[in-house]
PDB file of C-alpha atoms in Angstrom:
ATOM      1  CA  UNK A 178       5.141 -44.364 -29.944  1.00 59.00           C
ATOM      2  CA  UNK A 179       1.470 -44.164 -30.781  1.00 52.00           C
ATOM      3  CA  UNK A 180      -0.627 -42.641 -33.536  1.00 54.00           C
ATOM      4  CA  UNK A 181      -3.482 -40.620 -32.057  1.00 48.00           C
ATOM      5  CA  UNK A 182      -5.893 -37.934 -33.203  1.00 51.00           C
ATOM      6  CA  UNK A 183      -5.415 -36.281 -29.816  1.00 48.00           C
ATOM      7  CA  UNK A 184      -1.876 -35.410 -30.873  1.00 69.00           C
ATOM      8  CA  UNK A 185      -3.127 -33.416 -33.883  1.00 86.00           C
ATOM      9  CA  UNK A 186      -2.506 -29.972 -32.356  1.00 88.00           C
ATOM     10  CA  UNK A 187       1.017 -30.951 -31.362  1.00 91.00           C
ATOM     11  CA  UNK A 188       1.741 -32.119 -34.892  1.00 93.00           C
ATOM     12  CA  UNK A 189       0.240 -29.014 -36.516  1.00 94.00           C
ATOM     13  CA  UNK A 190       2.452 -26.808 -34.316  1.00 94.00           C
ATOM     14  CA  UNK A 191       5.221 -27.722 -36.744  1.00 95.00           C
ATOM     15  CA  UNK A 192       3.689 -25.762 -39.618  1.00 95.00           C
ATOM     16  CA  UNK A 193       3.972 -22.135 -38.379  1.00 96.00           C
ATOM     17  CA  UNK A 194       7.481 -22.767 -37.066  1.00 97.00           C
ATOM     18  CA  UNK A 195       8.596 -24.199 -40.398  1.00 96.00           C
ATOM     19  CA  UNK A 196       7.089 -21.390 -42.456  1.00 94.00           C
ATOM     20  CA  UNK A 197       7.271 -18.176 -40.426  1.00 96.00           C
ATOM     21  CA  UNK A 198      10.317 -16.499 -38.914  1.00 96.00           C
ATOM     22  CA  UNK A 199       8.167 -14.453 -36.545  1.00 97.00           C
ATOM     23  CA  UNK A 200       6.743 -17.615 -34.995  1.00 97.00           C
ATOM     24  CA  UNK A 201      10.193 -19.139 -34.506  1.00 97.00           C
ATOM     25  CA  UNK A 202      11.461 -16.145 -32.571  1.00 96.00           C
ATOM     26  CA  UNK A 203       8.221 -15.590 -30.683  1.00 97.00           C
ATOM     27  CA  UNK A 204       8.251 -19.196 -29.450  1.00 97.00           C
ATOM     28  CA  UNK A 205      12.014 -19.665 -29.310  1.00 97.00           C
ATOM     29  CA  UNK A 206      11.634 -22.873 -31.308  1.00 98.00           C
ATOM     30  CA  UNK A 207      12.888 -24.185 -34.654  1.00 98.00           C
ATOM     31  CA  UNK A 208      12.212 -27.098 -36.990  1.00 98.00           C
ATOM     32  CA  UNK A 209      14.635 -29.857 -37.956  1.00 98.00           C
ATOM     33  CA  UNK A 210      13.622 -31.781 -41.067  1.00 96.00           C
ATOM     34  CA  UNK A 211      15.708 -34.949 -41.214  1.00 95.00           C
ATOM     35  CA  UNK A 212      17.011 -37.695 -38.958  1.00 97.00           C
ATOM     36  CA  UNK A 213      20.599 -36.947 -39.997  1.00 97.00           C
ATOM     37  CA  UNK A 214      20.411 -33.313 -38.891  1.00 97.00           C
ATOM     38  CA  UNK A 215      18.447 -34.347 -35.810  1.00 98.00           C
ATOM     39  CA  UNK A 216      21.363 -36.597 -34.900  1.00 98.00           C
ATOM     40  CA  UNK A 217      23.784 -33.678 -35.243  1.00 98.00           C
ATOM     41  CA  UNK A 218      21.553 -31.554 -33.010  1.00 98.00           C
ATOM     42  CA  UNK A 219      21.446 -34.297 -30.383  1.00 98.00           C
ATOM     43  CA  UNK A 220      25.233 -34.624 -30.495  1.00 97.00           C
ATOM     44  CA  UNK A 221      25.478 -30.858 -29.963  1.00 97.00           C
ATOM     45  CA  UNK A 222      23.220 -30.994 -26.899  1.00 97.00           C
ATOM     46  CA  UNK A 223      20.284 -29.145 -28.478  1.00 98.00           C
ATOM     47  CA  UNK A 224      17.052 -29.641 -26.538  1.00 98.00           C
ATOM     48  CA  UNK A 225      14.545 -31.553 -28.669  1.00 98.00           C
ATOM     49  CA  UNK A 226      10.940 -31.141 -27.548  1.00 97.00           C
ATOM     50  CA  UNK A 227       9.015 -33.219 -30.047  1.00 97.00           C
ATOM     51  CA  UNK A 228       9.694 -35.576 -32.957  1.00 97.00           C
ATOM     52  CA  UNK A 229       7.060 -36.157 -35.641  1.00 96.00           C
ATOM     53  CA  UNK A 230       7.631 -39.386 -37.522  1.00 96.00           C
ATOM     54  CA  UNK A 231       6.094 -41.146 -40.494  1.00 96.00           C
ATOM     55  CA  UNK A 232       7.157 -44.442 -39.023  1.00 93.00           C
ATOM     56  CA  UNK A 233       6.118 -46.539 -42.020  1.00 93.00           C
ATOM     57  CA  UNK A 234       8.730 -44.705 -44.148  1.00 95.00           C
ATOM     58  CA  UNK A 235      11.554 -44.769 -41.614  1.00 95.00           C
ATOM     59  CA  UNK A 236      14.773 -46.666 -42.203  1.00 96.00           C
ATOM     60  CA  UNK A 237      16.438 -48.450 -39.307  1.00 96.00           C
ATOM     61  CA  UNK A 238      18.881 -45.539 -39.062  1.00 96.00           C
ATOM     62  CA  UNK A 239      16.011 -43.039 -38.869  1.00 96.00           C
ATOM     63  CA  UNK A 240      14.369 -45.096 -36.124  1.00 96.00           C
ATOM     64  CA  UNK A 241      17.608 -45.244 -34.145  1.00 97.00           C
ATOM     65  CA  UNK A 242      17.840 -41.441 -34.144  1.00 97.00           C
ATOM     66  CA  UNK A 243      14.192 -41.130 -33.081  1.00 97.00           C
ATOM     67  CA  UNK A 244      14.858 -43.492 -30.172  1.00 97.00           C
ATOM     68  CA  UNK A 245      17.882 -41.377 -29.186  1.00 97.00           C
ATOM     69  CA  UNK A 246      15.676 -38.286 -29.128  1.00 98.00           C
ATOM     70  CA  UNK A 247      13.082 -40.100 -27.024  1.00 97.00           C
ATOM     71  CA  UNK A 248      15.713 -41.195 -24.509  1.00 97.00           C
ATOM     72  CA  UNK A 249      16.826 -37.566 -24.322  1.00 97.00           C
ATOM     73  CA  UNK A 250      13.310 -36.535 -23.307  1.00 97.00           C
ATOM     74  CA  UNK A 251      11.611 -35.712 -26.608  1.00 97.00           C
ATOM     75  CA  UNK A 252       7.995 -36.661 -27.209  1.00 96.00           C
ATOM     76  CA  UNK A 253       7.702 -38.883 -30.302  1.00 95.00           C
ATOM     77  CA  UNK A 254       4.517 -38.865 -32.381  1.00 95.00           C
ATOM     78  CA  UNK A 255       3.801 -41.243 -35.251  1.00 94.00           C
ATOM     79  CA  UNK A 256       1.760 -39.758 -38.113  1.00 94.00           C
ATOM     80  CA  UNK A 257       0.279 -41.058 -41.362  1.00 93.00           C
ATOM     81  CA  UNK A 258       2.384 -40.964 -44.520  1.00 93.00           C
ATOM     82  CA  UNK A 259       1.990 -37.631 -46.314  1.00 93.00           C
ATOM     83  CA  UNK A 260       1.384 -35.626 -43.142  1.00 94.00           C
ATOM     84  CA  UNK A 261       4.791 -33.965 -43.100  1.00 95.00           C
ATOM     85  CA  UNK A 262       4.428 -32.782 -46.702  1.00 94.00           C
ATOM     86  CA  UNK A 263       1.521 -30.607 -45.508  1.00 93.00           C
ATOM     87  CA  UNK A 264       3.530 -29.089 -42.673  1.00 93.00           C
ATOM     88  CA  UNK A 265       6.997 -28.293 -44.040  1.00 93.00           C
ATOM     89  CA  UNK A 266       8.243 -26.475 -47.138  1.00 83.00           C
ATOM     90  CA  UNK A 267      10.135 -29.428 -48.614  1.00 86.00           C
ATOM     91  CA  UNK A 268       8.273 -31.026 -51.527  1.00 84.00           C
ATOM     92  CA  UNK A 269       9.449 -34.544 -50.686  1.00 89.00           C
ATOM     93  CA  UNK A 270      10.249 -34.362 -46.976  1.00 93.00           C
ATOM     94  CA  UNK A 271      12.208 -36.904 -44.988  1.00 95.00           C
ATOM     95  CA  UNK A 272      10.092 -39.119 -42.689  1.00 97.00           C
ATOM     96  CA  UNK A 273      11.416 -37.422 -39.542  1.00 97.00           C
ATOM     97  CA  UNK A 274      10.924 -33.830 -38.370  1.00 97.00           C
ATOM     98  CA  UNK A 275      11.424 -32.293 -34.946  1.00 97.00           C
ATOM     99  CA  UNK A 276      10.717 -29.182 -32.903  1.00 98.00           C
ATOM    100  CA  UNK A 277      13.733 -27.998 -30.937  1.00 98.00           C
ATOM    101  CA  UNK A 278      14.555 -25.169 -28.556  1.00 98.00           C
ATOM    102  CA  UNK A 279      16.431 -22.383 -30.354  1.00 96.00           C
ATOM    103  CA  UNK A 280      20.035 -22.173 -29.106  1.00 93.00           C
ATOM    104  CA  UNK A 281      21.000 -18.874 -27.504  1.00 91.00           C
ATOM    105  CA  UNK A 282      24.365 -17.129 -27.807  1.00 90.00           C
ATOM    106  CA  UNK A 283      25.443 -13.566 -27.057  1.00 93.00           C
ATOM    107  CA  UNK A 284      28.115 -11.581 -28.865  1.00 94.00           C
ATOM    108  CA  UNK A 285      30.518 -11.394 -25.916  1.00 94.00           C
ATOM    109  CA  UNK A 286      30.478 -15.156 -25.403  1.00 94.00           C
ATOM    110  CA  UNK A 287      30.792 -15.914 -29.121  1.00 94.00           C
ATOM    111  CA  UNK A 288      33.807 -13.637 -29.521  1.00 95.00           C
ATOM    112  CA  UNK A 289      35.530 -14.550 -26.271  1.00 94.00           C
ATOM    113  CA  UNK A 290      39.069 -15.599 -27.250  1.00 94.00           C
ATOM    114  CA  UNK A 291      37.990 -15.890 -30.916  1.00 97.00           C
ATOM    115  CA  UNK A 292      40.779 -15.557 -33.485  1.00 97.00           C
ATOM    116  CA  UNK A 293      38.933 -16.759 -36.605  1.00 98.00           C
ATOM    117  CA  UNK A 294      35.511 -15.276 -37.333  1.00 98.00           C
ATOM    118  CA  UNK A 295      33.318 -15.162 -40.434  1.00 98.00           C
ATOM    119  CA  UNK A 296      30.933 -12.237 -40.927  1.00 98.00           C
ATOM    120  CA  UNK A 297      28.031 -12.711 -43.363  1.00 97.00           C
ATOM    121  CA  UNK A 298      26.787  -9.258 -44.352  1.00 97.00           C
ATOM    122  CA  UNK A 299      23.304  -9.046 -45.926  1.00 96.00           C
ATOM    123  CA  UNK A 300      23.467 -12.638 -47.233  1.00 97.00           C
ATOM    124  CA  UNK A 301      19.923 -13.282 -48.460  1.00 96.00           C
ATOM    125  CA  UNK A 302      19.817 -16.814 -49.857  1.00 97.00           C
ATOM    126  CA  UNK A 303      19.224 -19.675 -47.371  1.00 97.00           C
ATOM    127  CA  UNK A 304      21.329 -22.111 -49.386  1.00 97.00           C
ATOM    128  CA  UNK A 305      24.245 -19.707 -49.480  1.00 97.00           C
ATOM    129  CA  UNK A 306      24.099 -18.979 -45.757  1.00 98.00           C
ATOM    130  CA  UNK A 307      23.807 -22.666 -44.931  1.00 98.00           C
ATOM    131  CA  UNK A 308      26.866 -23.467 -47.045  1.00 98.00           C
ATOM    132  CA  UNK A 309      28.842 -20.629 -45.447  1.00 98.00           C
ATOM    133  CA  UNK A 310      27.974 -21.972 -41.994  1.00 98.00           C
ATOM    134  CA  UNK A 311      28.879 -25.526 -42.973  1.00 98.00           C
ATOM    135  CA  UNK A 312      32.224 -24.472 -44.446  1.00 98.00           C
ATOM    136  CA  UNK A 313      33.088 -22.134 -41.568  1.00 98.00           C
ATOM    137  CA  UNK A 314      32.442 -24.869 -39.017  1.00 98.00           C
ATOM    138  CA  UNK A 315      34.399 -27.452 -41.020  1.00 98.00           C
ATOM    139  CA  UNK A 316      37.369 -25.078 -41.378  1.00 98.00           C
ATOM    140  CA  UNK A 317      37.514 -24.469 -37.638  1.00 98.00           C
ATOM    141  CA  UNK A 318      36.093 -20.946 -37.387  1.00 98.00           C
ATOM    142  CA  UNK A 319      35.333 -19.819 -33.836  1.00 98.00           C
ATOM    143  CA  UNK A 320      32.076 -18.040 -34.672  1.00 97.00           C
ATOM    144  CA  UNK A 321      29.838 -16.793 -37.453  1.00 98.00           C
ATOM    145  CA  UNK A 322      28.275 -13.350 -37.190  1.00 98.00           C
ATOM    146  CA  UNK A 323      25.253 -12.234 -39.180  1.00 97.00           C
ATOM    147  CA  UNK A 324      25.410  -8.523 -39.958  1.00 96.00           C
ATOM    148  CA  UNK A 325      22.716  -6.340 -41.482  1.00 93.00           C
ATOM    149  CA  UNK A 326      19.754  -7.924 -43.248  1.00 94.00           C
ATOM    150  CA  UNK A 327      20.661 -11.629 -43.354  1.00 96.00           C
ATOM    151  CA  UNK A 328      18.303 -14.526 -43.880  1.00 96.00           C
ATOM    152  CA  UNK A 329      17.202 -16.284 -40.688  1.00 97.00           C
ATOM    153  CA  UNK A 330      19.858 -18.869 -39.688  1.00 97.00           C
ATOM    154  CA  UNK A 331      17.149 -20.940 -37.975  1.00 97.00           C
ATOM    155  CA  UNK A 332      14.974 -21.352 -41.057  1.00 97.00           C
ATOM    156  CA  UNK A 333      14.594 -25.014 -42.070  1.00 96.00           C
ATOM    157  CA  UNK A 334      16.325 -24.328 -45.412  1.00 96.00           C
ATOM    158  CA  UNK A 335      19.423 -22.896 -43.740  1.00 97.00           C
ATOM    159  CA  UNK A 336      19.501 -25.709 -41.189  1.00 97.00           C
ATOM    160  CA  UNK A 337      19.272 -28.304 -43.988  1.00 96.00           C
ATOM    161  CA  UNK A 338      21.906 -26.715 -46.209  1.00 96.00           C
ATOM    162  CA  UNK A 339      24.279 -26.308 -43.265  1.00 97.00           C
ATOM    163  CA  UNK A 340      23.939 -30.071 -42.604  1.00 97.00           C
ATOM    164  CA  UNK A 341      23.353 -29.187 -38.965  1.00 97.00           C
ATOM    165  CA  UNK A 342      26.375 -26.885 -38.787  1.00 97.00           C
ATOM    166  CA  UNK A 343      24.136 -24.258 -37.196  1.00 97.00           C
ATOM    167  CA  UNK A 344      24.208 -26.368 -34.035  1.00 98.00           C
ATOM    168  CA  UNK A 345      27.999 -26.745 -34.006  1.00 97.00           C
ATOM    169  CA  UNK A 346      29.158 -23.156 -34.481  1.00 96.00           C
ATOM    170  CA  UNK A 347      28.361 -20.122 -32.312  1.00 96.00           C
ATOM    171  CA  UNK A 348      26.084 -17.856 -34.392  1.00 97.00           C
ATOM    172  CA  UNK A 349      25.095 -14.330 -33.390  1.00 96.00           C
ATOM    173  CA  UNK A 350      23.557 -11.363 -35.186  1.00 96.00           C
ATOM    174  CA  UNK A 351      23.629  -7.588 -34.943  1.00 94.00           C
ATOM    175  CA  UNK A 352      23.933  -4.236 -36.671  1.00 95.00           C
ATOM    176  CA  UNK A 353      26.802  -3.899 -39.133  1.00 95.00           C
ATOM    177  CA  UNK A 354      28.479  -0.858 -37.536  1.00 94.00           C
ATOM    178  CA  UNK A 355      28.334  -2.307 -34.043  1.00 95.00           C
ATOM    179  CA  UNK A 356      29.646  -5.700 -35.131  1.00 96.00           C
ATOM    180  CA  UNK A 357      32.587  -4.363 -37.110  1.00 96.00           C
ATOM    181  CA  UNK A 358      33.482  -1.923 -34.334  1.00 96.00           C
ATOM    182  CA  UNK A 359      33.391  -4.706 -31.737  1.00 96.00           C
ATOM    183  CA  UNK A 360      35.424  -7.096 -33.862  1.00 97.00           C
ATOM    184  CA  UNK A 361      38.038  -4.403 -34.477  1.00 96.00           C
ATOM    185  CA  UNK A 362      38.141  -3.489 -30.805  1.00 96.00           C
ATOM    186  CA  UNK A 363      38.963  -7.092 -29.996  1.00 96.00           C
ATOM    187  CA  UNK A 364      41.993  -6.974 -32.269  1.00 97.00           C
ATOM    188  CA  UNK A 365      40.769  -9.016 -35.234  1.00 97.00           C
ATOM    189  CA  UNK A 366      41.879  -7.853 -38.664  1.00 97.00           C
ATOM    190  CA  UNK A 367      38.710  -7.102 -40.635  1.00 98.00           C
ATOM    191  CA  UNK A 368      39.177  -8.354 -44.206  1.00 97.00           C
ATOM    192  CA  UNK A 369      36.358  -7.772 -46.692  1.00 96.00           C
ATOM    193  CA  UNK A 370      36.090 -10.109 -49.686  1.00 94.00           C
ATOM    194  CA  UNK A 371      35.976  -8.103 -52.919  1.00 90.00           C
ATOM    195  CA  UNK A 372      35.855  -9.565 -56.425  1.00 82.00           C
ATOM    196  CA  UNK A 373      38.251  -6.929 -57.729  1.00 77.00           C
ATOM    197  CA  UNK A 374      40.080  -5.107 -54.931  1.00 80.00           C
ATOM    198  CA  UNK A 375      42.710  -5.811 -52.319  1.00 86.00           C
ATOM    199  CA  UNK A 376      45.432  -8.435 -51.996  1.00 92.00           C
ATOM    200  CA  UNK A 377      45.144 -11.974 -53.317  1.00 93.00           C
ATOM    201  CA  UNK A 378      43.741 -14.221 -50.600  1.00 95.00           C
ATOM    202  CA  UNK A 379      46.584 -16.737 -50.836  1.00 93.00           C
ATOM    203  CA  UNK A 380      49.199 -13.981 -50.498  1.00 94.00           C
ATOM    204  CA  UNK A 381      47.506 -12.489 -47.433  1.00 95.00           C
ATOM    205  CA  UNK A 382      48.601 -13.512 -43.944  1.00 96.00           C
ATOM    206  CA  UNK A 383      45.544 -15.135 -42.398  1.00 97.00           C
ATOM    207  CA  UNK A 384      47.348 -16.717 -39.468  1.00 96.00           C
ATOM    208  CA  UNK A 385      46.633 -13.940 -36.960  1.00 96.00           C
ATOM    209  CA  UNK A 386      43.271 -12.918 -35.461  1.00 98.00           C
ATOM    210  CA  UNK A 387      41.041 -12.363 -38.478  1.00 98.00           C
ATOM    211  CA  UNK A 388      37.424 -11.646 -39.384  1.00 98.00           C
ATOM    212  CA  UNK A 389      36.523 -12.549 -42.961  1.00 98.00           C
ATOM    213  CA  UNK A 390      33.612 -10.509 -44.331  1.00 97.00           C
ATOM    214  CA  UNK A 391      31.447 -11.626 -47.265  1.00 97.00           C
ATOM    215  CA  UNK A 392      28.608  -9.579 -48.712  1.00 94.00           C
ATOM    216  CA  UNK A 393      25.247  -9.782 -50.434  1.00 93.00           C
ATOM    217  CA  UNK A 394      24.810 -12.036 -53.487  1.00 90.00           C
ATOM    218  CA  UNK A 395      23.596  -9.269 -55.808  1.00 87.00           C
ATOM    219  CA  UNK A 396      25.044  -6.065 -54.376  1.00 87.00           C
ATOM    220  CA  UNK A 397      28.233  -7.167 -52.636  1.00 87.00           C
ATOM    221  CA  UNK A 398      29.515  -5.005 -49.804  1.00 89.00           C
ATOM    222  CA  UNK A 399      28.028  -1.671 -48.683  1.00 87.00           C
ATOM    223  CA  UNK A 400      29.602   1.317 -50.419  1.00 85.00           C
ATOM    224  CA  UNK A 401      30.704   2.849 -47.099  1.00 87.00           C
ATOM    225  CA  UNK A 402      32.324  -0.242 -45.598  1.00 91.00           C
ATOM    226  CA  UNK A 403      35.904   1.046 -46.023  1.00 91.00           C
ATOM    227  CA  UNK A 404      35.638   3.120 -42.865  1.00 91.00           C
ATOM    228  CA  UNK A 405      34.796  -0.032 -40.883  1.00 94.00           C
ATOM    229  CA  UNK A 406      37.372  -2.507 -42.231  1.00 96.00           C
ATOM    230  CA  UNK A 407      41.134  -2.891 -42.275  1.00 96.00           C
ATOM    231  CA  UNK A 408      41.635  -4.173 -45.830  1.00 96.00           C
ATOM    232  CA  UNK A 409      40.086  -5.901 -48.801  1.00 95.00           C
ATOM    233  CA  UNK A 410      41.075  -9.266 -50.283  1.00 95.00           C
ATOM    234  CA  UNK A 411      40.110 -11.033 -53.473  1.00 93.00           C
ATOM    235  CA  UNK A 412      40.283 -14.532 -54.951  1.00 93.00           C
ATOM    236  CA  UNK A 413      42.189 -14.439 -58.256  1.00 90.00           C
ATOM    237  CA  UNK A 414      40.336 -16.116 -61.125  1.00 87.00           C
ATOM    238  CA  UNK A 415      41.400 -16.987 -64.675  1.00 83.00           C
ATOM    239  CA  UNK A 416      37.985 -17.205 -66.317  1.00 78.00           C
ATOM    240  CA  UNK A 417      35.644 -14.547 -67.619  1.00 68.00           C
ATOM    241  CA  UNK A 418      33.101 -14.725 -64.800  1.00 70.00           C
ATOM    242  CA  UNK A 419      32.892 -11.436 -62.935  1.00 70.00           C
ATOM    243  CA  UNK A 420      32.833 -13.032 -59.492  1.00 74.00           C
ATOM    244  CA  UNK A 421      32.295 -16.226 -57.541  1.00 86.00           C
ATOM    245  CA  UNK A 422      29.146 -17.215 -55.717  1.00 93.00           C
ATOM    246  CA  UNK A 423      29.317 -15.843 -52.159  1.00 95.00           C
ATOM    247  CA  UNK A 424      29.151 -19.291 -50.556  1.00 96.00           C
ATOM    248  CA  UNK A 425      31.920 -20.564 -52.830  1.00 96.00           C
ATOM    249  CA  UNK A 426      34.077 -17.516 -52.092  1.00 95.00           C
ATOM    250  CA  UNK A 427      33.536 -17.878 -48.350  1.00 97.00           C
ATOM    251  CA  UNK A 428      34.452 -21.567 -48.517  1.00 97.00           C
ATOM    252  CA  UNK A 429      37.696 -20.819 -50.354  1.00 97.00           C
ATOM    253  CA  UNK A 430      38.614 -18.116 -47.839  1.00 98.00           C
ATOM    254  CA  UNK A 431      37.919 -20.156 -44.708  1.00 98.00           C
ATOM    255  CA  UNK A 432      39.851 -23.167 -45.958  1.00 98.00           C
ATOM    256  CA  UNK A 433      42.786 -20.982 -47.003  1.00 98.00           C
ATOM    257  CA  UNK A 434      42.764 -19.603 -43.482  1.00 98.00           C
ATOM    258  CA  UNK A 435      42.724 -23.124 -42.083  1.00 98.00           C
ATOM    259  CA  UNK A 436      45.515 -24.203 -44.448  1.00 97.00           C
ATOM    260  CA  UNK A 437      47.807 -21.369 -43.424  1.00 97.00           C
ATOM    261  CA  UNK A 438      47.213 -22.060 -39.747  1.00 96.00           C
ATOM    262  CA  UNK A 439      47.958 -25.775 -40.147  1.00 95.00           C
ATOM    263  CA  UNK A 440      51.133 -24.920 -42.039  1.00 92.00           C
ATOM    264  CA  UNK A 441      52.266 -22.563 -39.309  1.00 88.00           C
ATOM    265  CA  UNK A 442      51.521 -25.197 -36.708  1.00 83.00           C
ATOM    266  CA  UNK A 443      53.604 -27.786 -38.591  1.00 84.00           C
ATOM    267  CA  UNK A 444      56.496 -25.441 -39.156  1.00 80.00           C
ATOM    268  CA  UNK A 445      56.453 -23.848 -35.740  1.00 75.00           C
ATOM    269  CA  UNK A 446      56.945 -20.480 -37.440  1.00 52.00           C
ATOM    270  CA  UNK A 447      54.758 -17.379 -37.708  1.00 46.00           C
ATOM    271  CA  UNK A 448      56.519 -16.092 -40.841  1.00 54.00           C
ATOM    272  CA  UNK A 449      53.972 -16.042 -43.680  1.00 52.00           C
ATOM    273  CA  UNK A 450      56.833 -16.159 -46.216  1.00 55.00           C
ATOM    274  CA  UNK A 451      57.508 -19.712 -45.030  1.00 51.00           C
ATOM    275  CA  UNK A 452      54.044 -20.916 -45.948  1.00 49.00           C
ATOM    276  CA  UNK A 453      53.882 -23.829 -48.330  1.00 49.00           C
ATOM    277  CA  UNK A 454      51.804 -22.737 -51.322  1.00 49.00           C
ATOM    278  CA  UNK A 455      50.324 -26.167 -51.860  1.00 45.00           C
ATOM    279  CA  UNK A 456      47.103 -27.371 -50.272  1.00 43.00           C
TER     280      UNK A 456
END
């Protein structure tokens, strides 16, 4: 790995990809901002084109990941300390960043044989979407679908907050009506999370094919969603807060789904009345 002024244009290519959604989709490229997430991407088979490294700040673990990327075909460029702070949004960036090819997935492939899907509808905050992705992947969801006006799942902030989960879970996007129609056509029960309405989540059978729908942080679900869903569910709370954060609510719902499915698997029974109420 060498440090060269001739590589300046290649290094600066990081900046528009890190800061502008239009550039990411125009080029089909995304930015990874840490060695840890880069390692997850490599494990997932994501194609890494270029790694930009402040080698003087790298730990031995960081350097090991950079060498892995190089062996996989990525070009590695060493830059002066402080360079990455001028290129990415993070105030105190990690010493490793990378440009990777954006994974592609179509709706039919993502939903093929899926029985556990999470639908994020108009989720606007990158941290929230990243946490939803991370939790959905950890709970064993088959896919995550972005409906309506969601934040870009390939923004560096979402990638960071998902801890690389974006590379481990099929993620697709589309129009709300089309998505909910397609999910229903495939036989998944469409359950919309509501802070006040519907059955309690832990008293709802989540062991069959299910699509869990969470809405916008400020406005919740669209007013006309009832015609496109099968039911509403809520998470009972004892405090005075009106509702939970959307990422927290999604995490509770996906892990309750996972819990019920594990319980059914252990018991060899599909009767929801047999479910053990303890986690």
